[in-house]
Short mmCIF file of N, CA and C in Angstrom, two decimals:
data_model
loop_
_atom_site.label_atom_id
_atom_site.label_comp_id
_atom_site.label_asym_id
_atom_site.label_seq_id
_atom_site.Cartn_x
_atom_site.Cartn_y
_atom_site.Cartn_z
N MET A 121 -26.53 14.16 5.10
CA MET A 121 -26.54 12.84 5.68
C MET A 121 -25.40 12.72 6.69
N LEU A 122 -25.71 12.32 7.86
CA LEU A 122 -24.69 12.09 8.86
C LEU A 122 -24.13 10.69 8.70
N LEU A 123 -22.82 10.58 8.87
CA LEU A 123 -22.20 9.26 8.81
C LEU A 123 -22.19 8.65 10.20
N PRO A 124 -22.55 7.39 10.29
CA PRO A 124 -22.57 6.71 11.59
C PRO A 124 -21.15 6.31 12.00
N THR A 125 -20.39 7.27 12.56
CA THR A 125 -18.98 7.00 12.87
C THR A 125 -18.79 5.96 13.97
N GLY A 126 -19.82 5.69 14.75
CA GLY A 126 -19.72 4.67 15.78
C GLY A 126 -20.17 3.30 15.29
N ASP A 127 -20.60 3.22 14.06
CA ASP A 127 -21.14 2.01 13.46
C ASP A 127 -20.02 1.02 13.12
N LYS A 128 -20.33 -0.27 13.17
CA LYS A 128 -19.35 -1.31 12.83
C LYS A 128 -18.88 -1.17 11.39
N GLN A 129 -19.80 -0.85 10.48
CA GLN A 129 -19.42 -0.71 9.08
C GLN A 129 -18.45 0.46 8.89
N PHE A 130 -18.64 1.53 9.65
CA PHE A 130 -17.70 2.65 9.56
C PHE A 130 -16.33 2.21 10.05
N ALA A 131 -16.29 1.38 11.09
CA ALA A 131 -15.01 0.86 11.59
C ALA A 131 -14.32 0.03 10.50
N LEU A 132 -15.08 -0.75 9.75
CA LEU A 132 -14.50 -1.52 8.63
C LEU A 132 -13.90 -0.56 7.60
N TRP A 133 -14.66 0.47 7.29
CA TRP A 133 -14.23 1.46 6.30
C TRP A 133 -12.93 2.13 6.74
N VAL A 134 -12.83 2.50 8.01
CA VAL A 134 -11.62 3.14 8.53
C VAL A 134 -10.45 2.17 8.46
N MET A 135 -10.69 0.92 8.81
CA MET A 135 -9.61 -0.07 8.75
C MET A 135 -9.09 -0.21 7.32
N ARG A 136 -9.99 -0.27 6.36
CA ARG A 136 -9.55 -0.38 4.96
C ARG A 136 -8.80 0.87 4.54
N ARG A 137 -9.31 2.06 4.92
CA ARG A 137 -8.63 3.30 4.56
C ARG A 137 -7.23 3.34 5.15
N ASN A 138 -7.06 2.71 6.31
CA ASN A 138 -5.75 2.65 6.94
C ASN A 138 -4.83 1.61 6.31
N GLY A 139 -5.35 0.88 5.29
CA GLY A 139 -4.50 -0.05 4.57
C GLY A 139 -4.65 -1.50 4.97
N THR A 140 -5.60 -1.80 5.84
CA THR A 140 -5.82 -3.18 6.26
C THR A 140 -6.57 -3.93 5.17
N ALA A 141 -6.05 -5.09 4.79
CA ALA A 141 -6.69 -5.90 3.75
C ALA A 141 -8.01 -6.47 4.26
N ASN A 142 -8.94 -6.70 3.34
CA ASN A 142 -10.25 -7.25 3.70
C ASN A 142 -10.14 -8.56 4.46
N ILE A 143 -9.25 -9.43 4.02
CA ILE A 143 -9.09 -10.74 4.67
C ILE A 143 -8.59 -10.55 6.11
N THR A 144 -7.72 -9.59 6.31
CA THR A 144 -7.21 -9.31 7.66
C THR A 144 -8.32 -8.74 8.53
N ILE A 145 -9.14 -7.85 7.97
CA ILE A 145 -10.28 -7.31 8.72
C ILE A 145 -11.20 -8.44 9.14
N ALA A 146 -11.48 -9.35 8.22
CA ALA A 146 -12.35 -10.49 8.53
C ALA A 146 -11.78 -11.32 9.67
N HIS A 147 -10.49 -11.61 9.61
CA HIS A 147 -9.86 -12.40 10.67
C HIS A 147 -9.87 -11.67 12.01
N LEU A 148 -9.56 -10.38 11.98
CA LEU A 148 -9.51 -9.59 13.22
C LEU A 148 -10.87 -9.52 13.90
N LEU A 149 -11.92 -9.43 13.09
CA LEU A 149 -13.26 -9.26 13.64
C LEU A 149 -14.04 -10.57 13.75
N GLY A 150 -13.46 -11.64 13.23
CA GLY A 150 -14.14 -12.94 13.31
C GLY A 150 -15.39 -13.01 12.45
N ILE A 151 -15.34 -12.36 11.28
CA ILE A 151 -16.47 -12.39 10.35
C ILE A 151 -15.97 -12.87 8.99
N SER A 152 -16.89 -13.14 8.09
CA SER A 152 -16.51 -13.64 6.77
C SER A 152 -16.00 -12.50 5.87
N ARG A 153 -15.23 -12.87 4.85
CA ARG A 153 -14.77 -11.89 3.87
C ARG A 153 -15.96 -11.28 3.14
N GLN A 154 -16.99 -12.08 2.92
CA GLN A 154 -18.18 -11.57 2.25
C GLN A 154 -18.86 -10.50 3.10
N ALA A 155 -18.91 -10.72 4.41
CA ALA A 155 -19.50 -9.72 5.30
C ALA A 155 -18.69 -8.43 5.27
N VAL A 156 -17.39 -8.56 5.22
CA VAL A 156 -16.53 -7.37 5.12
C VAL A 156 -16.81 -6.64 3.81
N SER A 157 -16.84 -7.39 2.71
CA SER A 157 -17.09 -6.78 1.40
C SER A 157 -18.44 -6.08 1.34
N ARG A 158 -19.48 -6.73 1.86
CA ARG A 158 -20.82 -6.12 1.86
C ARG A 158 -20.83 -4.85 2.73
N GLY A 159 -20.20 -4.94 3.90
CA GLY A 159 -20.15 -3.78 4.79
C GLY A 159 -19.41 -2.61 4.15
N LEU A 160 -18.31 -2.91 3.45
CA LEU A 160 -17.54 -1.85 2.81
C LEU A 160 -18.29 -1.24 1.63
N GLN A 161 -18.98 -2.06 0.86
CA GLN A 161 -19.78 -1.53 -0.24
C GLN A 161 -20.87 -0.59 0.29
N HIS A 162 -21.50 -1.00 1.37
CA HIS A 162 -22.55 -0.18 1.98
C HIS A 162 -21.97 1.14 2.48
N MET A 163 -20.81 1.09 3.14
CA MET A 163 -20.19 2.31 3.66
C MET A 163 -19.69 3.20 2.53
N ASP A 164 -19.16 2.62 1.46
CA ASP A 164 -18.73 3.45 0.32
C ASP A 164 -19.91 4.23 -0.23
N GLU A 165 -21.08 3.60 -0.30
CA GLU A 165 -22.27 4.30 -0.76
C GLU A 165 -22.64 5.43 0.19
N LYS A 166 -22.60 5.15 1.50
CA LYS A 166 -22.93 6.18 2.50
C LYS A 166 -21.94 7.34 2.46
N VAL A 167 -20.65 7.01 2.36
CA VAL A 167 -19.62 8.05 2.31
C VAL A 167 -19.78 8.88 1.05
N GLY A 168 -19.98 8.23 -0.09
CA GLY A 168 -20.18 8.95 -1.35
C GLY A 168 -21.38 9.88 -1.28
N THR A 169 -22.47 9.39 -0.71
CA THR A 169 -23.67 10.21 -0.56
C THR A 169 -23.41 11.40 0.36
N ALA A 170 -22.73 11.16 1.47
CA ALA A 170 -22.42 12.25 2.41
C ALA A 170 -21.55 13.32 1.74
N LEU A 171 -20.56 12.89 0.97
CA LEU A 171 -19.69 13.84 0.29
C LEU A 171 -20.47 14.64 -0.74
N ARG A 172 -21.30 13.97 -1.53
CA ARG A 172 -22.10 14.67 -2.54
C ARG A 172 -23.10 15.63 -1.90
N ASP A 173 -23.76 15.18 -0.83
CA ASP A 173 -24.72 16.04 -0.13
C ASP A 173 -24.04 17.29 0.42
N MET A 174 -22.85 17.13 0.96
CA MET A 174 -22.11 18.28 1.50
C MET A 174 -21.70 19.22 0.37
N ALA A 175 -21.33 18.67 -0.77
CA ALA A 175 -20.98 19.50 -1.92
C ALA A 175 -22.19 20.31 -2.38
N ILE A 176 -23.34 19.67 -2.47
CA ILE A 176 -24.56 20.37 -2.87
C ILE A 176 -24.90 21.46 -1.86
N ALA A 177 -24.85 21.15 -0.58
CA ALA A 177 -25.20 22.11 0.46
C ALA A 177 -24.27 23.32 0.47
N ASN A 178 -23.03 23.12 0.05
CA ASN A 178 -22.05 24.21 0.06
C ASN A 178 -21.77 24.78 -1.32
N GLN A 179 -22.61 24.41 -2.30
CA GLN A 179 -22.48 24.91 -3.67
C GLN A 179 -21.07 24.68 -4.23
N ILE A 180 -20.64 23.44 -4.13
CA ILE A 180 -19.32 23.05 -4.63
C ILE A 180 -19.50 22.15 -5.84
N LEU A 181 -18.89 22.54 -6.96
CA LEU A 181 -18.90 21.71 -8.15
C LEU A 181 -17.90 20.57 -7.94
N ILE A 182 -18.34 19.35 -8.15
CA ILE A 182 -17.50 18.18 -7.92
C ILE A 182 -16.56 17.97 -9.10
N GLU A 183 -15.26 17.86 -8.79
CA GLU A 183 -14.26 17.55 -9.80
C GLU A 183 -13.85 16.09 -9.71
N LYS A 184 -13.57 15.62 -8.50
CA LYS A 184 -13.19 14.22 -8.27
C LYS A 184 -13.74 13.78 -6.93
N ILE A 185 -14.09 12.51 -6.86
CA ILE A 185 -14.59 11.95 -5.61
C ILE A 185 -14.01 10.55 -5.44
N ASN A 186 -13.61 10.25 -4.22
CA ASN A 186 -13.09 8.93 -3.89
C ASN A 186 -13.74 8.51 -2.58
N ALA A 187 -14.80 7.70 -2.66
CA ALA A 187 -15.53 7.30 -1.46
C ALA A 187 -14.69 6.36 -0.59
N GLU A 188 -13.80 5.58 -1.20
CA GLU A 188 -12.98 4.67 -0.40
C GLU A 188 -12.02 5.42 0.51
N GLN A 189 -11.58 6.59 0.09
CA GLN A 189 -10.70 7.42 0.92
C GLN A 189 -11.47 8.51 1.65
N GLY A 190 -12.72 8.75 1.24
CA GLY A 190 -13.53 9.78 1.89
C GLY A 190 -13.10 11.18 1.52
N ILE A 191 -12.82 11.39 0.21
CA ILE A 191 -12.31 12.68 -0.25
C ILE A 191 -13.10 13.14 -1.48
N LEU A 192 -13.45 14.41 -1.48
CA LEU A 192 -14.07 15.04 -2.65
C LEU A 192 -13.31 16.32 -2.94
N LEU A 193 -12.89 16.47 -4.18
CA LEU A 193 -12.25 17.71 -4.63
C LEU A 193 -13.24 18.46 -5.50
N GLY A 194 -13.29 19.76 -5.33
CA GLY A 194 -14.22 20.55 -6.13
C GLY A 194 -13.87 22.02 -6.14
N ARG A 195 -14.82 22.79 -6.61
CA ARG A 195 -14.64 24.24 -6.69
C ARG A 195 -15.90 24.92 -6.16
N SER A 196 -15.70 25.81 -5.20
CA SER A 196 -16.81 26.56 -4.61
C SER A 196 -17.32 27.58 -5.62
N ILE A 197 -18.61 27.52 -5.89
CA ILE A 197 -19.21 28.49 -6.80
C ILE A 197 -19.23 29.88 -6.17
N PRO A 198 -19.75 30.05 -4.94
CA PRO A 198 -19.83 31.41 -4.38
C PRO A 198 -18.48 32.02 -4.04
N PHE A 199 -17.49 31.21 -3.67
CA PHE A 199 -16.19 31.75 -3.27
C PHE A 199 -15.17 31.70 -4.41
N ASN A 200 -15.52 31.02 -5.52
CA ASN A 200 -14.65 30.89 -6.68
C ASN A 200 -13.24 30.44 -6.26
N THR A 201 -13.21 29.36 -5.49
CA THR A 201 -11.94 28.83 -5.02
C THR A 201 -12.02 27.31 -4.91
N ALA A 202 -10.86 26.69 -4.85
CA ALA A 202 -10.81 25.24 -4.68
C ALA A 202 -11.36 24.86 -3.31
N ALA A 203 -12.01 23.71 -3.27
CA ALA A 203 -12.58 23.22 -2.01
C ALA A 203 -12.29 21.73 -1.92
N ILE A 204 -12.17 21.26 -0.69
CA ILE A 204 -12.00 19.84 -0.43
C ILE A 204 -12.96 19.46 0.68
N ILE A 205 -13.63 18.35 0.48
CA ILE A 205 -14.52 17.80 1.50
C ILE A 205 -13.92 16.46 1.88
N PHE A 206 -13.80 16.21 3.17
CA PHE A 206 -13.21 14.95 3.60
C PHE A 206 -13.92 14.38 4.81
N VAL A 207 -13.78 13.08 4.94
CA VAL A 207 -14.37 12.36 6.06
C VAL A 207 -13.25 12.06 7.06
N SER A 208 -13.45 12.49 8.28
CA SER A 208 -12.52 12.22 9.37
C SER A 208 -13.25 11.38 10.40
N SER A 209 -12.60 10.32 10.86
CA SER A 209 -13.26 9.50 11.87
C SER A 209 -13.42 10.25 13.18
N LYS A 210 -12.58 11.23 13.43
CA LYS A 210 -12.67 12.01 14.67
C LYS A 210 -13.54 13.26 14.52
N HIS A 211 -13.51 13.88 13.33
CA HIS A 211 -14.16 15.17 13.15
C HIS A 211 -15.36 15.15 12.22
N GLY A 212 -15.71 13.99 11.69
CA GLY A 212 -16.86 13.88 10.80
C GLY A 212 -16.55 14.42 9.42
N VAL A 213 -17.57 14.90 8.73
CA VAL A 213 -17.40 15.44 7.38
C VAL A 213 -17.04 16.91 7.49
N GLN A 214 -15.95 17.30 6.83
CA GLN A 214 -15.44 18.66 6.90
C GLN A 214 -15.30 19.25 5.51
N VAL A 215 -15.51 20.56 5.40
CA VAL A 215 -15.29 21.30 4.15
C VAL A 215 -14.19 22.32 4.42
N TRP A 216 -13.20 22.32 3.54
CA TRP A 216 -12.14 23.33 3.61
C TRP A 216 -12.05 24.03 2.28
N TYR A 217 -11.82 25.34 2.32
CA TYR A 217 -11.67 26.16 1.13
C TYR A 217 -10.23 26.65 1.05
N GLU A 218 -9.69 26.66 -0.15
CA GLU A 218 -8.34 27.19 -0.34
C GLU A 218 -8.40 28.69 -0.10
N HIS A 219 -7.56 29.17 0.81
CA HIS A 219 -7.55 30.59 1.13
C HIS A 219 -6.26 30.94 1.86
N ASP A 220 -5.96 32.21 1.89
CA ASP A 220 -4.84 32.70 2.69
C ASP A 220 -5.42 33.20 4.00
N GLY A 221 -5.21 32.43 5.05
CA GLY A 221 -5.79 32.79 6.34
C GLY A 221 -4.87 33.69 7.15
N ASP A 222 -5.46 34.42 8.08
CA ASP A 222 -4.71 35.20 9.05
C ASP A 222 -4.81 34.43 10.36
N CYS A 223 -4.07 33.33 10.41
CA CYS A 223 -4.22 32.37 11.50
C CYS A 223 -3.86 32.94 12.87
N GLY A 224 -2.92 33.86 12.90
CA GLY A 224 -2.48 34.40 14.18
C GLY A 224 -3.58 35.13 14.94
N SER A 225 -4.54 35.68 14.22
CA SER A 225 -5.60 36.43 14.89
C SER A 225 -6.93 35.66 14.93
N CYS A 226 -6.92 34.42 14.47
CA CYS A 226 -8.17 33.65 14.40
C CYS A 226 -8.45 32.92 15.71
N GLU A 227 -9.70 32.97 16.14
CA GLU A 227 -10.07 32.30 17.39
C GLU A 227 -10.12 30.77 17.24
N ARG A 228 -10.10 30.27 16.01
CA ARG A 228 -10.14 28.82 15.77
C ARG A 228 -8.75 28.24 15.49
N TYR A 229 -7.72 28.99 15.80
CA TYR A 229 -6.34 28.60 15.53
C TYR A 229 -6.04 27.17 16.02
N ASN A 230 -6.28 26.91 17.29
CA ASN A 230 -5.98 25.59 17.85
C ASN A 230 -6.83 24.49 17.23
N GLU A 231 -8.09 24.78 16.97
CA GLU A 231 -8.97 23.79 16.33
C GLU A 231 -8.46 23.41 14.95
N CYS A 232 -8.01 24.40 14.20
CA CYS A 232 -7.52 24.12 12.85
C CYS A 232 -6.26 23.27 12.88
N ILE A 233 -5.35 23.61 13.79
CA ILE A 233 -4.11 22.82 13.90
C ILE A 233 -4.46 21.38 14.26
N GLU A 234 -5.35 21.19 15.22
CA GLU A 234 -5.74 19.84 15.63
C GLU A 234 -6.38 19.08 14.47
N LEU A 235 -7.28 19.74 13.76
CA LEU A 235 -7.96 19.09 12.65
C LEU A 235 -6.97 18.66 11.57
N VAL A 236 -6.06 19.52 11.20
CA VAL A 236 -5.08 19.19 10.16
C VAL A 236 -4.19 18.04 10.61
N TRP A 237 -3.69 18.09 11.84
CA TRP A 237 -2.85 17.00 12.36
C TRP A 237 -3.62 15.69 12.41
N ASP A 238 -4.85 15.74 12.92
CA ASP A 238 -5.66 14.52 13.03
C ASP A 238 -5.93 13.92 11.66
N TYR A 239 -6.30 14.76 10.70
CA TYR A 239 -6.63 14.24 9.39
C TYR A 239 -5.39 13.66 8.70
N ALA A 240 -4.26 14.35 8.82
CA ALA A 240 -3.01 13.84 8.24
C ALA A 240 -2.68 12.48 8.86
N SER A 241 -2.85 12.37 10.16
CA SER A 241 -2.59 11.12 10.87
C SER A 241 -3.51 10.01 10.39
N GLU A 242 -4.80 10.32 10.21
CA GLU A 242 -5.76 9.32 9.75
C GLU A 242 -5.38 8.78 8.37
N LEU A 243 -4.81 9.63 7.53
CA LEU A 243 -4.44 9.21 6.18
C LEU A 243 -3.00 8.68 6.12
N GLY A 244 -2.29 8.74 7.23
CA GLY A 244 -0.90 8.27 7.24
C GLY A 244 0.03 9.20 6.49
N ILE A 245 -0.29 10.49 6.46
CA ILE A 245 0.51 11.49 5.76
C ILE A 245 1.32 12.27 6.78
N LYS A 246 2.61 12.38 6.55
CA LYS A 246 3.47 13.17 7.42
C LYS A 246 3.60 14.57 6.83
N ILE A 247 3.33 15.57 7.66
CA ILE A 247 3.46 16.96 7.23
C ILE A 247 4.42 17.67 8.18
N LYS A 248 4.98 18.79 7.71
CA LYS A 248 5.91 19.56 8.52
C LYS A 248 5.16 20.29 9.63
N GLU A 249 5.76 20.29 10.80
CA GLU A 249 5.17 21.01 11.92
C GLU A 249 5.51 22.48 11.78
N THR A 250 4.50 23.31 11.86
CA THR A 250 4.67 24.76 11.76
C THR A 250 3.61 25.43 12.61
N ALA A 251 3.81 26.70 12.90
CA ALA A 251 2.83 27.44 13.69
C ALA A 251 1.73 28.02 12.81
N ASP A 252 1.77 27.74 11.51
CA ASP A 252 0.82 28.31 10.57
C ASP A 252 -0.12 27.21 10.04
N PRO A 253 -1.36 27.15 10.56
CA PRO A 253 -2.30 26.12 10.09
C PRO A 253 -2.56 26.18 8.59
N THR A 254 -2.53 27.37 8.00
CA THR A 254 -2.75 27.49 6.56
C THR A 254 -1.66 26.76 5.79
N ALA A 255 -0.41 26.95 6.21
CA ALA A 255 0.71 26.27 5.53
C ALA A 255 0.59 24.76 5.71
N MET A 256 0.22 24.32 6.90
CA MET A 256 0.05 22.89 7.15
C MET A 256 -1.08 22.33 6.29
N ALA A 257 -2.18 23.06 6.21
CA ALA A 257 -3.33 22.62 5.41
C ALA A 257 -2.95 22.57 3.93
N GLU A 258 -2.21 23.56 3.45
CA GLU A 258 -1.78 23.57 2.05
C GLU A 258 -0.94 22.34 1.73
N GLU A 259 -0.01 22.01 2.62
CA GLU A 259 0.84 20.83 2.42
C GLU A 259 0.00 19.56 2.45
N LEU A 260 -0.88 19.46 3.43
CA LEU A 260 -1.73 18.27 3.55
C LEU A 260 -2.60 18.10 2.31
N PHE A 261 -3.26 19.16 1.89
CA PHE A 261 -4.18 19.04 0.78
C PHE A 261 -3.48 18.85 -0.55
N ALA A 262 -2.24 19.33 -0.68
CA ALA A 262 -1.46 19.02 -1.88
C ALA A 262 -1.20 17.52 -1.93
N ARG A 263 -0.90 16.93 -0.78
CA ARG A 263 -0.66 15.48 -0.72
C ARG A 263 -1.95 14.70 -0.96
N VAL A 264 -3.07 15.21 -0.45
CA VAL A 264 -4.37 14.56 -0.68
C VAL A 264 -4.71 14.58 -2.17
N LYS A 265 -4.43 15.70 -2.82
CA LYS A 265 -4.69 15.80 -4.26
C LYS A 265 -3.87 14.78 -5.04
N GLU A 266 -2.65 14.51 -4.56
CA GLU A 266 -1.82 13.47 -5.20
C GLU A 266 -2.48 12.10 -5.09
N ILE A 267 -3.10 11.83 -3.96
CA ILE A 267 -3.81 10.57 -3.76
C ILE A 267 -4.93 10.42 -4.78
N MET A 268 -5.54 11.54 -5.14
CA MET A 268 -6.71 11.53 -6.01
C MET A 268 -6.38 11.41 -7.50
N LYS A 269 -5.10 11.50 -7.85
CA LYS A 269 -4.73 11.44 -9.28
C LYS A 269 -4.93 10.08 -9.85
#
């Protein structure tokens, strides 16, 4: 399932994930609190479905899911490793597997750095700047796991 990232309801969801209260969202958008609540409930269902569908497609056993934050923690059956699925307003739904990467020789080096920085920024998490995307991802996902406790 693709998430409608350009949709008004997705914008509500992102605002709430960023810490904006429902009443503030209603005032900012000139809509009722009930409309905000209904829109958020609808988006939580869509986000939860997207996370579960991605887990099924990638053979990931679900351990924890938080649709309000757009995070699923699990374990990859074929790779026998920890996996995280997350929703990014810029990058869509992403799957990451815990691994020791050889980032220096990878052609996706810059993409990975951008993705990790963007996702950390979306969640308001500060991570150490390093030239190693694997180290950055490990730090970010350790912090994400703390959110899920």
